[in-house]
XYZ file of N, CA and C in Angstrom:
387
model
N 9.779 20.534 7.706
C 10.776 20.028 6.790
C 11.170 21.124 5.792
N 10.179 21.877 5.331
C 10.483 22.971 4.390
C 11.422 24.001 5.021
N 11.181 24.310 6.291
C 12.036 25.277 6.983
C 13.454 24.738 7.142
N 13.580 23.459 7.439
C 14.917 22.855 7.577
C 15.658 22.879 6.245
N 14.953 22.616 5.162
C 15.577 22.649 3.833
C 16.016 24.068 3.499
N 15.140 25.032 3.745
C 15.491 26.433 3.482
C 16.708 26.837 4.306
N 16.750 26.438 5.572
C 17.892 26.754 6.430
C 19.174 26.131 5.882
N 19.095 24.868 5.468
C 20.282 24.193 4.926
C 20.801 24.919 3.683
N 19.894 25.327 2.807
C 20.322 26.085 1.617
C 20.940 27.428 2.019
N 20.368 28.092 3.025
C 20.923 29.370 3.500
C 22.322 29.190 4.069
N 22.591 28.010 4.616
C 23.900 27.738 5.194
C 24.922 27.296 4.157
N 24.504 27.213 2.898
C 25.435 26.879 1.832
C 25.286 25.495 1.230
N 24.323 24.725 1.706
C 24.101 23.412 1.100
C 23.732 23.602 -0.368
N 24.255 22.742 -1.201
C 23.931 22.830 -2.629
C 23.066 21.665 -3.090
N 22.998 20.601 -2.291
C 22.185 19.433 -2.638
C 21.527 18.897 -1.377
N 20.240 18.679 -1.467
C 19.485 18.122 -0.354
C 18.867 16.805 -0.816
N 19.054 15.755 -0.014
C 18.397 14.476 -0.251
C 17.455 14.245 0.919
N 16.198 13.984 0.622
C 15.220 13.698 1.661
C 15.105 12.194 1.838
N 15.120 11.739 3.094
C 14.930 10.335 3.408
C 13.995 10.261 4.594
N 12.919 9.509 4.442
C 11.980 9.355 5.536
C 11.452 7.942 5.593
N 11.063 7.510 6.788
C 10.520 6.168 6.979
C 9.087 6.257 7.467
N 8.264 5.329 7.019
C 6.864 5.253 7.375
C 6.180 6.578 7.011
N 5.472 7.207 7.947
C 4.801 8.471 7.620
C 5.812 9.555 7.240
N 7.040 9.438 7.744
C 8.096 10.372 7.338
C 8.434 10.205 5.872
N 8.303 8.985 5.360
C 8.513 8.748 3.939
C 7.444 9.417 3.098
N 6.210 9.394 3.601
C 5.117 10.088 2.921
C 5.372 11.591 2.943
N 5.818 12.103 4.075
C 6.097 13.537 4.198
C 7.200 13.974 3.239
N 8.230 13.134 3.058
C 9.299 13.513 2.123
C 8.755 13.642 0.709
N 7.840 12.759 0.340
C 7.238 12.849 -0.992
C 6.392 14.113 -1.118
N 5.615 14.424 -0.084
C 4.789 15.634 -0.115
C 5.648 16.881 -0.312
N 6.750 16.972 0.399
C 7.619 18.144 0.317
C 8.323 18.212 -1.034
N 8.741 17.063 -1.548
C 9.474 17.037 -2.819
C 8.632 17.501 -4.006
N 7.314 17.554 -3.829
C 6.446 18.068 -4.892
C 6.718 19.552 -5.126
N 6.988 20.297 -4.052
C 7.077 21.750 -4.175
C 8.431 22.351 -3.811
N 9.369 21.532 -3.347
C 10.683 22.040 -2.952
C 11.749 21.341 -3.791
N 12.684 22.117 -4.314
C 13.758 21.563 -5.147
C 14.730 20.771 -4.276
N 14.811 19.460 -4.526
C 15.762 18.606 -3.829
C 16.484 17.737 -4.856
N 17.626 17.214 -4.466
C 18.423 16.393 -5.388
C 17.849 14.998 -5.550
N 17.227 14.460 -4.494
C 16.678 13.105 -4.546
C 15.770 12.881 -3.342
N 14.939 11.823 -3.452
C 14.000 11.471 -2.386
C 14.060 9.962 -2.167
N 14.142 9.552 -0.893
C 14.149 8.135 -0.536
C 13.036 7.917 0.477
N 12.180 6.942 0.214
C 11.102 6.624 1.145
C 11.178 5.162 1.545
N 11.192 4.916 2.850
C 11.239 3.559 3.412
C 9.862 3.221 3.962
N 9.132 2.359 3.288
C 7.816 1.907 3.746
C 6.824 3.049 3.911
N 6.981 4.095 3.137
C 6.070 5.230 3.239
C 4.704 4.888 2.672
N 3.651 4.960 3.496
C 2.318 4.697 2.962
C 1.849 5.859 2.095
N 1.085 5.558 1.074
C 0.544 6.620 0.237
C -0.605 7.318 0.949
N -1.356 6.556 1.715
C -2.541 7.124 2.358
C -2.682 6.561 3.764
N -2.176 7.308 4.751
C -2.310 6.927 6.153
C -2.066 8.181 6.973
N -3.116 8.813 7.442
C -2.945 10.093 8.135
C -2.571 11.148 7.119
N -1.286 11.294 6.873
C -0.834 12.114 5.744
C -1.080 11.304 4.487
N -1.285 11.972 3.377
C -1.417 11.226 2.132
C -0.760 12.013 1.008
N -0.423 11.294 -0.026
C 0.154 11.899 -1.218
C -0.582 11.282 -2.410
N -1.075 12.128 -3.284
C -1.878 11.649 -4.408
C -0.998 11.111 -5.533
N -1.619 10.360 -6.430
C -0.903 9.888 -7.610
C -0.333 11.064 -8.393
N -1.124 12.131 -8.540
C -0.660 13.307 -9.287
C 0.560 13.933 -8.620
N 0.570 13.976 -7.292
C 1.724 14.533 -6.585
C 2.958 13.654 -6.785
N 2.795 12.351 -6.652
C 3.932 11.446 -6.844
C 4.494 11.616 -8.251
N 3.611 11.680 -9.237
C 4.043 11.836 -10.629
C 4.740 13.173 -10.863
N 4.356 14.199 -10.115
C 4.910 15.550 -10.308
C 6.315 15.719 -9.734
N 6.766 14.796 -8.921
C 8.097 14.916 -8.320
C 9.141 14.680 -9.401
N 9.937 15.708 -9.666
C 10.953 15.587 -10.722
C 12.267 14.993 -10.206
N 12.504 15.067 -8.915
C 13.742 14.529 -8.337
C 13.769 13.008 -8.472
N 14.941 12.419 -8.561
C 15.047 10.960 -8.553
C 14.452 10.400 -7.263
N 13.789 9.265 -7.388
C 13.082 8.670 -6.265
C 13.529 7.231 -6.048
N 13.740 6.861 -4.782
C 14.050 5.486 -4.402
C 12.966 5.030 -3.433
N 12.206 4.021 -3.852
C 11.145 3.451 -3.037
C 11.650 2.128 -2.452
N 11.608 2.010 -1.127
C 12.077 0.815 -0.430
C 10.953 0.302 0.464
N 10.807 -1.006 0.524
C 9.871 -1.613 1.456
C 10.211 -3.092 1.597
N 9.470 -3.785 2.445
C 9.550 -5.234 2.563
C 8.357 -5.823 1.835
N 8.535 -6.990 1.270
C 7.495 -7.603 0.455
C 6.183 -7.820 1.204
N 6.268 -8.127 2.490
C 5.053 -8.427 3.256
C 4.648 -7.309 4.208
N 5.218 -6.135 4.057
C 4.802 -4.975 4.846
C 3.373 -4.616 4.453
N 2.615 -4.091 5.399
C 1.229 -3.711 5.120
C 1.115 -2.699 3.971
N 2.167 -1.930 3.721
C 2.109 -0.877 2.708
C 2.909 -1.206 1.454
N 3.309 -2.458 1.296
C 4.111 -2.840 0.130
C 3.378 -2.564 -1.177
N 2.081 -2.833 -1.214
C 1.336 -2.583 -2.454
C 1.264 -1.090 -2.756
N 1.192 -0.257 -1.709
C 1.197 1.193 -1.934
C 2.563 1.654 -2.435
N 3.636 1.062 -1.908
C 4.980 1.394 -2.384
C 5.103 1.066 -3.866
N 4.649 -0.128 -4.236
C 4.714 -0.550 -5.632
C 3.859 0.351 -6.514
N 2.682 0.708 -6.028
C 1.812 1.591 -6.802
C 2.457 2.958 -7.015
N 3.018 3.530 -5.961
C 3.659 4.846 -6.111
C 4.821 4.770 -7.093
N 5.598 3.703 -7.018
C 6.678 3.516 -7.984
C 6.111 3.479 -9.401
N 5.038 2.744 -9.599
C 4.445 2.615 -10.930
C 3.989 3.961 -11.500
N 3.418 4.830 -10.660
C 2.914 6.112 -11.169
C 3.987 7.202 -11.200
N 5.088 7.000 -10.493
C 6.149 8.015 -10.435
C 6.812 8.192 -11.792
N 7.251 9.418 -12.038
C 8.012 9.704 -13.252
C 9.469 9.306 -13.036
N 10.154 9.042 -14.117
C 11.587 8.713 -14.049
C 12.369 9.979 -13.720
N 13.524 9.830 -13.119
C 14.192 8.605 -12.688
C 13.603 8.081 -11.374
N 13.553 6.751 -11.290
C 12.983 6.107 -10.111
C 13.566 4.709 -9.976
N 13.619 4.239 -8.744
C 14.084 2.888 -8.441
C 13.197 2.323 -7.340
N 13.115 1.007 -7.295
C 12.362 0.346 -6.226
C 13.120 -0.904 -5.803
N 13.024 -1.211 -4.514
C 13.558 -2.476 -4.022
C 12.678 -2.949 -2.879
N 12.242 -4.209 -2.973
C 11.449 -4.834 -1.921
C 12.265 -5.955 -1.293
N 12.454 -5.872 0.012
C 13.201 -6.886 0.754
C 12.261 -8.008 1.173
N 12.794 -9.213 1.384
C 11.944 -10.294 1.900
C 11.491 -9.949 3.318
N 10.402 -10.560 3.742
C 9.937 -10.362 5.112
C 8.908 -9.268 5.227
N 8.715 -8.803 6.471
C 7.667 -7.823 6.743
C 8.163 -6.619 7.549
N 9.465 -6.420 7.613
C 10.004 -5.279 8.371
C 9.452 -3.979 7.801
N 9.156 -3.050 8.686
C 8.568 -1.764 8.289
C 9.536 -0.628 8.593
N 9.723 0.257 7.624
C 10.533 1.459 7.829
C 11.957 1.139 8.241
N 12.421 1.806 9.286
C 13.809 1.634 9.716
C 14.100 0.245 10.247
N 13.069 -0.556 10.532
C 13.288 -1.927 10.998
C 13.992 -2.769 9.936
N 13.946 -2.354 8.684
C 14.666 -3.084 7.634
C 16.163 -3.099 7.944
N 16.652 -2.043 8.576
C 18.074 -1.979 8.942
C 18.444 -3.029 9.988
N 17.472 -3.548 10.745
C 17.760 -4.478 11.832
C 18.215 -5.852 11.349
N 17.840 -6.247 10.153
C 18.283 -7.539 9.612
C 19.716 -7.373 9.130
N 20.659 -8.196 9.612
C 22.071 -7.998 9.235
C 22.311 -7.963 7.726
N 21.727 -8.874 6.983
C 21.940 -8.887 5.537
C 21.209 -7.773 4.831
N 19.911 -7.616 5.152
C 19.122 -6.571 4.507
C 19.596 -5.190 4.920
N 19.965 -5.032 6.189
C 20.420 -3.724 6.666
C 21.678 -3.268 5.957
N 22.616 -4.175 5.769
C 23.851 -3.830 5.046
C 23.549 -3.490 3.594
N 22.687 -4.289 2.967
C 22.317 -4.020 1.581
C 21.590 -2.684 1.466
N 20.678 -2.414 2.396
C 19.930 -1.155 2.371
C 20.864 0.037 2.523
N 21.786 -0.061 3.454
C 22.755 1.032 3.639
C 23.526 1.280 2.356
N 24.031 0.233 1.737
C 24.791 0.387 0.495
C 23.911 0.914 -0.635
N 22.677 0.451 -0.702
C 21.745 0.902 -1.741
C 21.478 2.406 -1.613
N 21.292 2.874 -0.383
C 21.054 4.308 -0.144
C 22.299 5.105 -0.513
N 23.468 4.655 -0.064
C 24.714 5.380 -0.366
C 24.966 5.438 -1.870
N 24.699 4.360 -2.579
C 24.891 4.333 -4.028
C 23.929 5.295 -4.719
N 22.675 5.295 -4.285
C 21.660 6.187 -4.855
C 22.048 7.654 -4.635
N 22.453 7.976 -3.408
C 22.845 9.350 -3.095
C 24.090 9.748 -3.900
N 25.058 8.871 -4.013
C 26.270 9.178 -4.777
C 25.942 9.416 -6.249
N 24.968 8.706 -6.771
C 24.583 8.864 -8.173
C 23.867 10.194 -8.418
N 22.954 10.568 -7.517
C 22.104 11.728 -7.778
C 22.475 12.992 -6.998
N 23.319 12.856 -6.003
C 23.761 14.033 -5.224
C 25.217 13.860 -4.840
N 26.083 13.683 -5.836
C 27.495 13.441 -5.518
C 28.123 14.619 -4.782
N 29.089 14.306 -3.923
C 29.832 15.358 -3.219
C 30.583 16.198 -4.233
N 30.680 17.456 -3.954
C 31.397 18.367 -4.880
C 32.869 18.087 -4.901
């Protein structure tokens, strides 16, 4: 991920937003600790599962953060905990049900809301030039 970000900046990108689901969401948080990005979005990213991200790392991320999960997902409490320890700016949204990661997009109502929520977040923190 670091190499892809470096390549994007070399190609002229001026703003990078990281978005990952499940363990990819954890990876986006890990990278955002040490790489300058405009914003970070994690969908059902567990704090500790294979890859892990510590409370100190989550708190150290200066980029705006959007934490998304479903209320009954196995990692919902970890999502809420990471939101609680994260520094501002930060947002959280928990959808009803138990969909995990990109499966949240599969529900017609939640998927549309999630898409709009992501687009609004990106427009706020990484607007097009």
